[in-house]
Structures are given as C-alpha cells and as structure tokens.
mmCIF file of C-alpha atoms and ligand atoms in Angstrom:
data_model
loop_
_atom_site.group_PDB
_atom_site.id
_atom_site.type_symbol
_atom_site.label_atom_id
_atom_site.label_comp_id
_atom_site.label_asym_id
_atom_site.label_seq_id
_atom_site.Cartn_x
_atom_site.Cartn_y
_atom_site.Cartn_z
ATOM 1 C CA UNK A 30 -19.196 -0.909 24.334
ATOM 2 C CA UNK A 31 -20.965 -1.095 20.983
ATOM 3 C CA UNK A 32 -19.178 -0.302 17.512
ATOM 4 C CA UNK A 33 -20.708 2.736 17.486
ATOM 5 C CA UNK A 34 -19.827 4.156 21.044
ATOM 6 C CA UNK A 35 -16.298 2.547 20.030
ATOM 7 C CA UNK A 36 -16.203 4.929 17.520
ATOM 8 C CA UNK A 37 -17.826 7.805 19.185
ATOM 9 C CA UNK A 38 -15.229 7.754 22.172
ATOM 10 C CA UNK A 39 -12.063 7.364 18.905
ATOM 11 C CA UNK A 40 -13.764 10.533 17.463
ATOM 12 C CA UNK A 41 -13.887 12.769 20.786
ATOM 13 C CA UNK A 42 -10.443 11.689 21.503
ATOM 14 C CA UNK A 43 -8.452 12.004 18.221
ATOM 15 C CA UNK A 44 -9.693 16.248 18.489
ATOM 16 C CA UNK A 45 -8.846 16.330 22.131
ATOM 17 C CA UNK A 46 -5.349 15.071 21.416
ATOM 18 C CA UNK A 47 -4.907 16.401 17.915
ATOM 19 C CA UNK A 48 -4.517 13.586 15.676
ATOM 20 C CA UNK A 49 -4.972 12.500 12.233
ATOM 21 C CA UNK A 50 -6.026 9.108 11.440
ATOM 22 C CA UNK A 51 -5.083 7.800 8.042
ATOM 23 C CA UNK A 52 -6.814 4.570 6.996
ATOM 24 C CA UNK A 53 -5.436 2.485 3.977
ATOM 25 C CA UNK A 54 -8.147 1.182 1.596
ATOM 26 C CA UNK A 55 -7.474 -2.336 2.556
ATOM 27 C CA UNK A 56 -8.932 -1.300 6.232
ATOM 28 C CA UNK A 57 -12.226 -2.499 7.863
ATOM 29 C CA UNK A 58 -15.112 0.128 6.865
ATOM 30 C CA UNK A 59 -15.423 0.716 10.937
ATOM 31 C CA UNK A 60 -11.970 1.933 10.805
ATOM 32 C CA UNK A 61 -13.022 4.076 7.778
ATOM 33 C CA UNK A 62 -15.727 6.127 9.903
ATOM 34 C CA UNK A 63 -13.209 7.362 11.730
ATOM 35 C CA UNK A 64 -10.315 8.405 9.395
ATOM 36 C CA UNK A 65 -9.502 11.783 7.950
ATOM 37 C CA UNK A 66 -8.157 10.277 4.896
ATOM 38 C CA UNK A 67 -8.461 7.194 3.093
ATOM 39 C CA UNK A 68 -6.487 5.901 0.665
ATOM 40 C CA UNK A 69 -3.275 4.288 -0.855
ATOM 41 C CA UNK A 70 0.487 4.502 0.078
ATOM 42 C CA UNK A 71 0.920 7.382 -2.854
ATOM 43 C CA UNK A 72 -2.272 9.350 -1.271
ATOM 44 C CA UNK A 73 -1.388 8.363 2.648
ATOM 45 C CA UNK A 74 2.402 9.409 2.455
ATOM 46 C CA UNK A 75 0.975 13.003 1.006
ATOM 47 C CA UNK A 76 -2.030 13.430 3.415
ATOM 48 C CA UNK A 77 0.564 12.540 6.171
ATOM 49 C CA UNK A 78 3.243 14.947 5.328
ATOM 50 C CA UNK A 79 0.278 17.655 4.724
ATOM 51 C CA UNK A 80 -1.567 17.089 7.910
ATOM 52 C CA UNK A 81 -1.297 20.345 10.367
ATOM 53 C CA UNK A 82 -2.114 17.926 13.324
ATOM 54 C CA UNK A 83 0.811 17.495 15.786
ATOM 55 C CA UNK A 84 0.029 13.291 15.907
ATOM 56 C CA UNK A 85 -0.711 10.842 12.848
ATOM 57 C CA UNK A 86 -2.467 7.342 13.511
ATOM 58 C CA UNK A 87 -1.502 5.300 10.723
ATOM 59 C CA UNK A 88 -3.943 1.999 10.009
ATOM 60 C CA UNK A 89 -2.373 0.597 7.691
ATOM 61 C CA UNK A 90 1.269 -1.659 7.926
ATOM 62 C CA UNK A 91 4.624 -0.574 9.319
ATOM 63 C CA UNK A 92 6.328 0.354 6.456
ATOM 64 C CA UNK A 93 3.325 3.266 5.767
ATOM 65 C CA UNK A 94 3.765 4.839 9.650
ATOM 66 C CA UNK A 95 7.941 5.193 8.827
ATOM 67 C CA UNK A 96 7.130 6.863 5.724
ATOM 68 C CA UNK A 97 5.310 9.572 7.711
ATOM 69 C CA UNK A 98 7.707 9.781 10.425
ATOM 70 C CA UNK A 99 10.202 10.028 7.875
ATOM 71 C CA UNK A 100 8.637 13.037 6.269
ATOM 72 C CA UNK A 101 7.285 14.297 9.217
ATOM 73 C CA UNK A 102 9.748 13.903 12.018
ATOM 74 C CA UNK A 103 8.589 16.985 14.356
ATOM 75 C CA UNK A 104 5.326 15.034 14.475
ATOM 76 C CA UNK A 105 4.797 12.239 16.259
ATOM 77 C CA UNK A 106 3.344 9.104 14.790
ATOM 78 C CA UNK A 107 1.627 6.105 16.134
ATOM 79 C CA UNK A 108 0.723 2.310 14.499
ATOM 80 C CA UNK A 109 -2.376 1.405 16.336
ATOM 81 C CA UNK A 110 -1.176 -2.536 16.103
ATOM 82 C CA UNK A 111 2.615 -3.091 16.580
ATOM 83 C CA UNK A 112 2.347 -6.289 14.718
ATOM 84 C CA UNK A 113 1.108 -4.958 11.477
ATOM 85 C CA UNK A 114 3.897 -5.607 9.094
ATOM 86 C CA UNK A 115 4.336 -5.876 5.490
ATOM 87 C CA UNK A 116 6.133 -9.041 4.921
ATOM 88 C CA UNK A 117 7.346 -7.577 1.557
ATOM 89 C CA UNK A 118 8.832 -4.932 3.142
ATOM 90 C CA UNK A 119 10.861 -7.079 5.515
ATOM 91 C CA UNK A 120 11.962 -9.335 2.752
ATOM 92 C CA UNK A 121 15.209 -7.599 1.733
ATOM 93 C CA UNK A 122 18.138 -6.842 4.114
ATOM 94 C CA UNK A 123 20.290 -3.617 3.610
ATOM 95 C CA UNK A 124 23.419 -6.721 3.392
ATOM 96 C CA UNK A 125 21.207 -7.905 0.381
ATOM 97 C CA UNK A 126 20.720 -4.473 -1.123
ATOM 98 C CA UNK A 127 24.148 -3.270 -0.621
ATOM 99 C CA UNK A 128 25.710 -7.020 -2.691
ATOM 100 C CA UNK A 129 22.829 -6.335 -5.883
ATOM 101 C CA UNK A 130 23.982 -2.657 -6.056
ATOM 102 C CA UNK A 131 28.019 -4.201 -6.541
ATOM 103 C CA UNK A 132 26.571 -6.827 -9.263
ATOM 104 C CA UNK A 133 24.894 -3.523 -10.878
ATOM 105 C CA UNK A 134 26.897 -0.463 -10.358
ATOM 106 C CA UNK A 135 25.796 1.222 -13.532
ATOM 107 C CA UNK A 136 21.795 1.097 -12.674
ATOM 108 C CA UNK A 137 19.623 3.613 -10.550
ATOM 109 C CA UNK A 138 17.927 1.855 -7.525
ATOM 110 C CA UNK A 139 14.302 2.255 -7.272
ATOM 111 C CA UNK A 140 12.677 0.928 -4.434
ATOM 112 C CA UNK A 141 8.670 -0.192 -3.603
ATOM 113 C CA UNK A 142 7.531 1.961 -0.955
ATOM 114 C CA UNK A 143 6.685 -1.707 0.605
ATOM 115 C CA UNK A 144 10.135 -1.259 2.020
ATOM 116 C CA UNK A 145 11.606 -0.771 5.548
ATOM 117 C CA UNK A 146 13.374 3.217 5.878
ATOM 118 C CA UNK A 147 16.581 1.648 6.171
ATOM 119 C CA UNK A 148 16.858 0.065 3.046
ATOM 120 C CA UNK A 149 15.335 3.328 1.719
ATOM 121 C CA UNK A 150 18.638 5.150 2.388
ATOM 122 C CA UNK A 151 20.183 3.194 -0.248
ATOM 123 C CA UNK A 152 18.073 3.625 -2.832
ATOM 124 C CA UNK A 153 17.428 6.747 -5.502
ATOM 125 C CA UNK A 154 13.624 6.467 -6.140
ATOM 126 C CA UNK A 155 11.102 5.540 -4.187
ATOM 127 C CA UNK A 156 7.694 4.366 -6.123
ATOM 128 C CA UNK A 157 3.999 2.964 -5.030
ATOM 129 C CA UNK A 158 1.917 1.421 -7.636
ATOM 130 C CA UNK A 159 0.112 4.270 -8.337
ATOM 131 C CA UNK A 160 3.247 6.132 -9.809
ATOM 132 C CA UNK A 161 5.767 4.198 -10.320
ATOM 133 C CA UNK A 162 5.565 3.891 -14.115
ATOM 134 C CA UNK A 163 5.425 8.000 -14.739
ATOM 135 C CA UNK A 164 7.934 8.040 -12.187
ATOM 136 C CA UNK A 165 10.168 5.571 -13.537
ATOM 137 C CA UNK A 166 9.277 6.765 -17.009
ATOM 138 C CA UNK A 167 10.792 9.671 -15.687
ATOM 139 C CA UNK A 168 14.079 8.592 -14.940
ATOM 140 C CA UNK A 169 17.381 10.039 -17.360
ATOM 141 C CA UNK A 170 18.737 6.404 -16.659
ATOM 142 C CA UNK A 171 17.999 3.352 -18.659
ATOM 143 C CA UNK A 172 18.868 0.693 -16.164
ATOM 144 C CA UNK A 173 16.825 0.231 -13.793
ATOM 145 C CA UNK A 174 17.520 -2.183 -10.358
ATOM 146 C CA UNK A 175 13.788 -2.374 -8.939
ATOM 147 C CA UNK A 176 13.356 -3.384 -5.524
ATOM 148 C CA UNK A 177 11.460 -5.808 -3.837
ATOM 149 C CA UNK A 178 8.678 -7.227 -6.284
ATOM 150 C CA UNK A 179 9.065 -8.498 -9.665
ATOM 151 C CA UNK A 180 6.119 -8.232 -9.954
ATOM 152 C CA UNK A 181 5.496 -4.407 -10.064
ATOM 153 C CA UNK A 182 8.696 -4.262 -11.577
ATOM 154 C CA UNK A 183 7.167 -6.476 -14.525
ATOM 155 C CA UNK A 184 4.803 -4.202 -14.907
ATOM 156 C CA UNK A 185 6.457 -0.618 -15.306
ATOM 157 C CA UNK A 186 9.091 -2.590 -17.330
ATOM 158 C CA UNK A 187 6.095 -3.631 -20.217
ATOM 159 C CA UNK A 188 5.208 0.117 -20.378
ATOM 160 C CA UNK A 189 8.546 1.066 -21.196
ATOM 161 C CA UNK A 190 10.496 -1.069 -23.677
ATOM 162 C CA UNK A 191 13.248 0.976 -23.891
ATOM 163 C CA UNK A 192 14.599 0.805 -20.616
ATOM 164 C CA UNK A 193 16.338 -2.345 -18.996
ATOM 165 C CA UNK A 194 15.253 -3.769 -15.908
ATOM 166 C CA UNK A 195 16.751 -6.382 -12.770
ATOM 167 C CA UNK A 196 15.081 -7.428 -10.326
ATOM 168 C CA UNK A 197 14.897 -9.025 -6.905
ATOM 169 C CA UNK A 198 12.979 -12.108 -6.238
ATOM 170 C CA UNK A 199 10.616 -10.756 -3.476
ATOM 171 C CA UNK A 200 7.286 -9.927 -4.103
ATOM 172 C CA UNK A 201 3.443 -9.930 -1.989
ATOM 173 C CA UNK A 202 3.012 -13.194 -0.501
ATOM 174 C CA UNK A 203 -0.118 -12.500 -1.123
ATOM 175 C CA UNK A 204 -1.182 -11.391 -4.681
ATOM 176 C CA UNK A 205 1.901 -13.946 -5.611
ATOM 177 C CA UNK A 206 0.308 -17.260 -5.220
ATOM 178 C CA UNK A 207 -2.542 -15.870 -7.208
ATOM 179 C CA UNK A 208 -2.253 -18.184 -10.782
ATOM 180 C CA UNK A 209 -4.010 -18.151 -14.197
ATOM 181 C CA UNK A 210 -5.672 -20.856 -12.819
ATOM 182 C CA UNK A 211 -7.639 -18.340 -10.427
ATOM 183 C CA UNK A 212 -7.711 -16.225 -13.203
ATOM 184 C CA UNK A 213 -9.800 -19.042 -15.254
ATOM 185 C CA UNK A 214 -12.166 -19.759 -12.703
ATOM 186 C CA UNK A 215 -13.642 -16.796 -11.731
ATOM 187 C CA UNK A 216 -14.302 -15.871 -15.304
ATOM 188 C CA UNK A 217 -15.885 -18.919 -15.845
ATOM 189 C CA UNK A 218 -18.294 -18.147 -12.415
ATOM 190 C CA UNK A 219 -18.621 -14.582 -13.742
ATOM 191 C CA UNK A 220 -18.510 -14.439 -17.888
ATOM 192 C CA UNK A 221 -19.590 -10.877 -17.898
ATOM 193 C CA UNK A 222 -17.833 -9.216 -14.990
ATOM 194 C CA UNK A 223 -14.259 -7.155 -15.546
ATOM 195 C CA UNK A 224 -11.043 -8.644 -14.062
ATOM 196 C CA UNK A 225 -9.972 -5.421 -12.071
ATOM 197 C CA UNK A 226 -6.038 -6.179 -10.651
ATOM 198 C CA UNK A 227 -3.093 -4.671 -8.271
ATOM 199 C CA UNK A 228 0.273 -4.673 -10.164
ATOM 200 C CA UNK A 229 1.677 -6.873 -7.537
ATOM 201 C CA UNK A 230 0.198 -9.630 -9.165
ATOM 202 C CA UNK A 231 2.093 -11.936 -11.436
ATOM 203 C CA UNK A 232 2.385 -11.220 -14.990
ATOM 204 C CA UNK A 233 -0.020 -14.244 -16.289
ATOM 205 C CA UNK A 234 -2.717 -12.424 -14.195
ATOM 206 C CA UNK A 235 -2.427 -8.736 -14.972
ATOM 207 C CA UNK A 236 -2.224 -9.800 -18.690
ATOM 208 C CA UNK A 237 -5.613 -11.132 -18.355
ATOM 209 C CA UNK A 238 -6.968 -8.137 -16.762
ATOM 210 C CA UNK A 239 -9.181 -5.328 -18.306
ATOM 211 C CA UNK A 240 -7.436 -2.636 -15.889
ATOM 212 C CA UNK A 241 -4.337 -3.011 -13.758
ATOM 213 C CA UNK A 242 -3.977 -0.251 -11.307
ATOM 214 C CA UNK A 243 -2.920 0.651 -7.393
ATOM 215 C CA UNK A 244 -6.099 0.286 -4.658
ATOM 216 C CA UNK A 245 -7.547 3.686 -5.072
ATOM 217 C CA UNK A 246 -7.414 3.458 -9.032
ATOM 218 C CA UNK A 247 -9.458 0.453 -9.019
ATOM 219 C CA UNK A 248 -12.089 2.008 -6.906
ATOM 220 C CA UNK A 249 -12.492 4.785 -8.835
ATOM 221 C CA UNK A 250 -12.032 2.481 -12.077
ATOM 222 C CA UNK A 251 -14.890 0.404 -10.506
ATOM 223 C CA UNK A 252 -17.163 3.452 -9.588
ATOM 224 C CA UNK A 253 -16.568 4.958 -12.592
ATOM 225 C CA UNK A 254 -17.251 2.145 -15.179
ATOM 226 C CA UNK A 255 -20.586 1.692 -16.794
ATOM 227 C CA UNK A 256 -20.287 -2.221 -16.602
ATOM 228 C CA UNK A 257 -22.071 -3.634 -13.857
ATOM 229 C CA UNK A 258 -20.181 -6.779 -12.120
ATOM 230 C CA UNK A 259 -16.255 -6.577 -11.469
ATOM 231 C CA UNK A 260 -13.762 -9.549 -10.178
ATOM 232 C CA UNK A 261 -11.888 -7.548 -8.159
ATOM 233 C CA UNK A 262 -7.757 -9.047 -7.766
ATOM 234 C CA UNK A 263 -6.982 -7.145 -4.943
ATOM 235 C CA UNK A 264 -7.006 -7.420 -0.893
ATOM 236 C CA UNK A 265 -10.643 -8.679 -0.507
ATOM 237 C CA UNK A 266 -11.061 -5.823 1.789
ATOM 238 C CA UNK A 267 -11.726 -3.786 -1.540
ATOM 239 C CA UNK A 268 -14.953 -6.035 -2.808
ATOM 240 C CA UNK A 269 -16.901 -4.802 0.183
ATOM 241 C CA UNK A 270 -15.873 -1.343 0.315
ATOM 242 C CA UNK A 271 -16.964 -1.080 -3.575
ATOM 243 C CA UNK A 272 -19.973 -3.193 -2.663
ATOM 244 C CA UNK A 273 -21.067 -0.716 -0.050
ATOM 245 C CA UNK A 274 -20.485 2.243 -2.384
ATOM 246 C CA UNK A 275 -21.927 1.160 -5.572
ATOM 247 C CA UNK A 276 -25.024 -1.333 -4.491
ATOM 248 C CA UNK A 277 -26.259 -0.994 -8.054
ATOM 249 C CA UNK A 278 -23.327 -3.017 -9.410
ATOM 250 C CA UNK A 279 -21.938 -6.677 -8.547
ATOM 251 C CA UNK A 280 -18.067 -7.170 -6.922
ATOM 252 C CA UNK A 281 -16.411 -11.111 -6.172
ATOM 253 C CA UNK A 282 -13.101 -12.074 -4.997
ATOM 254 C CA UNK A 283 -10.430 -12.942 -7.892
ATOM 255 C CA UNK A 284 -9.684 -15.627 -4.950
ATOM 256 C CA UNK A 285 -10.537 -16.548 -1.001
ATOM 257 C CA UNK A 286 -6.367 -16.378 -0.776
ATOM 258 C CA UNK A 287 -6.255 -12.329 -1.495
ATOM 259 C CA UNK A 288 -6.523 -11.760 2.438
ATOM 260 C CA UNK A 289 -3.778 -9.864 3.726
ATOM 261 C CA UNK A 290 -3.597 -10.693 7.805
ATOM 262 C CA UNK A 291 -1.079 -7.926 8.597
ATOM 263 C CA UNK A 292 -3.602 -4.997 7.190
ATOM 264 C CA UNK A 293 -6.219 -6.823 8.612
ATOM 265 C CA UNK A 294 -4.825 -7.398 12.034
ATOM 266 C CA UNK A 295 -5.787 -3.550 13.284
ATOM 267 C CA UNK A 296 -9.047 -3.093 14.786
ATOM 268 C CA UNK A 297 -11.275 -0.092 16.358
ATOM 269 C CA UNK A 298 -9.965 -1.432 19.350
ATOM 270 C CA UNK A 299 -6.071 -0.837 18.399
ATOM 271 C CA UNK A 300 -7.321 2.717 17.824
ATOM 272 C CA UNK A 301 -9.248 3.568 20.672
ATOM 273 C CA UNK A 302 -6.430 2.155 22.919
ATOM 274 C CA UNK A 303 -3.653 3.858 21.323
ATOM 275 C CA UNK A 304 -5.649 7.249 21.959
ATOM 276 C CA UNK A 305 -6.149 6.593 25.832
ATOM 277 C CA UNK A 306 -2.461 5.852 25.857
ATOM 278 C CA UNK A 307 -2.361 2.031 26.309
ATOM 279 C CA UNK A 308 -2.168 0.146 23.746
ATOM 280 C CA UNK A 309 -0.030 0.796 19.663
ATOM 281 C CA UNK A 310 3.597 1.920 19.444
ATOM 282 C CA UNK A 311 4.510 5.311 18.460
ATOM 283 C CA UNK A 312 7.329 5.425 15.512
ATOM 284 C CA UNK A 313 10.847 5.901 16.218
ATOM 285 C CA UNK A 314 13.615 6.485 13.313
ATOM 286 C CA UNK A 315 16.943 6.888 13.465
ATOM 287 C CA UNK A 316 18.493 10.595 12.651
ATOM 288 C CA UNK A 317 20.306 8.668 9.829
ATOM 289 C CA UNK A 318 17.474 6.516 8.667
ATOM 290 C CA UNK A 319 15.415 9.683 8.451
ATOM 291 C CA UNK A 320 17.655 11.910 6.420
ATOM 292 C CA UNK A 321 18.871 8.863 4.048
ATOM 293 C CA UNK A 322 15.211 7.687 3.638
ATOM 294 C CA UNK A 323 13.742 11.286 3.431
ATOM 295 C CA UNK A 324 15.537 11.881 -0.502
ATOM 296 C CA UNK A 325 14.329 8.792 -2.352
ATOM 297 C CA UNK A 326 10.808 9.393 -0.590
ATOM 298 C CA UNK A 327 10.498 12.962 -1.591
ATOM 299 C CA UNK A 328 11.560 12.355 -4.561
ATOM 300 C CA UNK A 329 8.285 10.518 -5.084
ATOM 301 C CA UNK A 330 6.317 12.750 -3.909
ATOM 302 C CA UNK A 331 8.115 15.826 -5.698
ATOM 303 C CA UNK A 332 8.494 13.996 -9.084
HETATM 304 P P1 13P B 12 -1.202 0.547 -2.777
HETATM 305 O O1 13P B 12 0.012 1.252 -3.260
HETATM 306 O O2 13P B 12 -2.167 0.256 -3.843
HETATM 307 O O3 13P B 12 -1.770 1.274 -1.610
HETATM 308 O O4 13P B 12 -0.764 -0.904 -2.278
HETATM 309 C C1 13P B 12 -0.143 -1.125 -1.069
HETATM 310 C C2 13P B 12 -0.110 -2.552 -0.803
HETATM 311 O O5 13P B 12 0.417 -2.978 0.191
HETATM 312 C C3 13P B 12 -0.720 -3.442 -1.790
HETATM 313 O O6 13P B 12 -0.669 -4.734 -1.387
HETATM 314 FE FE1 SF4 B 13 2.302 -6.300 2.112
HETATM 315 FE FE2 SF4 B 13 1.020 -7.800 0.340
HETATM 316 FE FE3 SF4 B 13 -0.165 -7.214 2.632
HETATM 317 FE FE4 SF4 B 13 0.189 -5.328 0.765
HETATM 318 S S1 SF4 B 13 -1.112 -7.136 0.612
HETATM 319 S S2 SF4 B 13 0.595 -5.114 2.958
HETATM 320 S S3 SF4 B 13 2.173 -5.946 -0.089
HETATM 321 S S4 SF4 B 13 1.699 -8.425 2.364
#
C-alpha cells in the first residue's frame, strides 16, 4: 500500500469505529493528515478530555495516553506503539517521590506532566511547559518541590523570584545533553537566524535564546515572527513541520542530537493496525491511579 492509501484506509476506519486521533507536534507530518488535533501535552490532555468520540488514539508517548484515560475513563484509549515511552517520565519511582516529600514536608509537589499516573497521585499540581509558570505563579505556597526536570523547574523558578524551589535531578535525555557549545555553533552557521527553545533545555541554553516556550508556542512564535530564519532547539520533528508551513522563511536544527526515538518510534503503520484490531495497546489504569492522578491533572487544566 502507498502512504496515501495508508492513510485513506486510517481515515475510513477511525469514523467507522469512532475514534479520535490526537497527534503531538513532535509526530511525522503523515501522522498529521490524519489527526483531529495536533498539538502539545497542555492542548492534547484538553482535546482528549473534550472529544465526544467513544475511542482516543494517542500518537504521542505513554505518559500522554494515561493522561486521557485518566480524565476520560468511560472512554477507551489506545497507544498505537506500546513502546513509545517518555524516559523522563519513567525516571522517578513513587519510593523516590514518597522519601523527597519526608526531606520537604512544608513544600507543595508539582509534577511535569512527563510523569507516569502513579506518581501523579502524590503530587498537588500537575504542569506542561506551556503553563506551568502561570500555574505555578498561581500557587498560595512559596515552596515549591518540582518534579522530574530541573530544567523546567529552572525556568518557572527565574520568572518568579519570590518563591523557593527543589528539585529532582531528572530531566529530557534529550534536550539535556544540548550545551552552550551547540548553542555557539549554530549561531556562528546562522548569524541572523533566532534561537527558538523548549524549557527542558538547560539553563546556559534558554538564556541564550530569543524565545523559550512549549512546542506549539514556538510554532506559532515562528509563524508569527517577521524575521525570516529560526534555529529551532526543539525535537527536530518541529524544523520540518515549520518548514512545510512557512516556505518563505528558513528553519535548522539547534543540534543532530534533538531526536527523540520514543515520539518518533510510531508510524502510519502503528495506526492503521491498531484500528483493524492488531497491532497498539489500549490503556489500562488502576481505579486508584485514576482517582489519585485525576486531582493534580485537573487541576491543570481547571487552573
Ligand atoms: P510539550 O509540553 O511542549 O508538548 O512537550 C512535551 C515533551 O515531551 C517535550 O519534550
Ligand atoms: Fe520525553 Fe524528552 Fe522525548 Fe519529550 S523529547 S518525549 S521529554 S524523552
């Protein structure tokens, strides 16, 4: 079968069987001309909840198809590729959780959403990028015990003095390993381009950036600017998805290491199997896991 027919047979079959597909930005643009929504973990966890469909396909990485199921339970979700984890989210035990929360009685837990739904049920805020400094900005308490990247944590921490932060030394294996070094070179290869970067980078990078911001607000950053060339210090997914929208403007790689394999693992394939009933895994949560993950999580999406 072609792409195309691929894709033809995915779009018959997700009305015949009544499901939503939800595409993270980081997915292959095939994948994207099939979804009903694209977007980031703030926008996905929304459209998922929202969706009248009885079934949700979530491309995209474990932790994102729990926080559906979590907020949709009645429905029933489905991860096209069972091995699509976030290896941030499977960094920190609820053992590890449960000993910081003794050293730091006195300070309100916010978690990453790039966290499984178990340790979830032990936390009081759940965050993405996209919100987490209004959210956290938010918060009556002043110490804050941010969960799993430093990173991110790093960030909402500079944008609010005031408050007091820990942290715990997880973080994207990803943007991590991204240095000023990077930083330095593409510059040099690009004087006049803007350095456009995900929070989850380390602080020596976002400090050099002209906008810091979740997936979906450096798109629209991108799209948006009148400049015409942007170093983009994100999953490299993102440089051809702007390139394809904006062919009147110039997008390169912060770095060939911003490849994520987990969200690129899924392919049309994953889908198209998962909707004929042979291939993916469909989502199953605890009672417990649910209820306990369900506050933090809709406290996000309330706040
Ligand atoms: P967003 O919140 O920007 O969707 O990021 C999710 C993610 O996994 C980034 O690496
Ligand atoms: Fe997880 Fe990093 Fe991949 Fe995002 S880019 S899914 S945080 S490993």
């Amino acid at each position: 079968m072609t792409v195309r027919e691929v894709q033809e047979e995915i779009i018959r079959l997700k009305k015949e069987k009544d499901v939503c597909i939800l595409a993270h930005a980081y997915q292959d643009q095939s994948i994207f001309e099939v979804a009903d929504y694209i977007g980031d973990s703030f926008g996905l966890s929304v459209q998922g909840r929202d969706a009248k469909n009885e079934n949700i396909m979530m491309c995209g990485v474990r932790f994102m198809a729990e926080t559906c199921k979590v907020l949709s339970p009645e429905k029933r979700v489905f991860l096209p590729n069972p091995i699509a984890g976030c290896p941030m989210a499977e960094q920190m035990s609820l053992e590890d959780l449960k000993e910081l929360k003794k050293q730091y009685p006195d300070h309100a837990v916010v978690c990453y959403i790039n966290t499984t739904s178990e340790l979830k049920t032990e936390c009081d805020l759940c965050v993405t990028s996209s919100s987490a400094v209004r959210l956290v900005g938010g918060l009556k308490e002043d110490k804050i015990l941010f969960i799993p990247d430093p990173n991110l944590g790093a960030f909402v921490a500079s944008k609010m003095p005031e408050k007091e932060f820990v942290y715990y030394n997880g973080g994207c294996p990803r943007h991590i390993i991204i240095s000023h070094d990077d930083v330095v070179k593409a510059k040099k290869a690009h004087p006049d381009a803007l350095l456009l970067v995900h929070p989850e980078c380390r602080p020596e990078v976002v400090k050099e950036a002209d906008f810091v911001g979740a997936t979906t607000a450096i798109m629209d950053y991108a799209k948006e600017s009148d400049k015409k060339e942007f170093i983009i210090g994100t999953e490299n997914s993102i440089v051809e998805h702007l390139q394809f929208d904006c062919p009147d403007k110039m997008f390169y790689p912060l770095s060939v290491k911003l490849s994520c394999m987990n969200m690129r693992v899924t392919t049309l394939y994953d889908i198209y199997n998962t909707l004929r009933g042979v291939g993916g895994e469909e989502i199953t949560l605890d009672k417990d896991v649910i209820e306990g993950a369900a506050r933090c999580i809709n406290r996000m999406i309330e706040g």
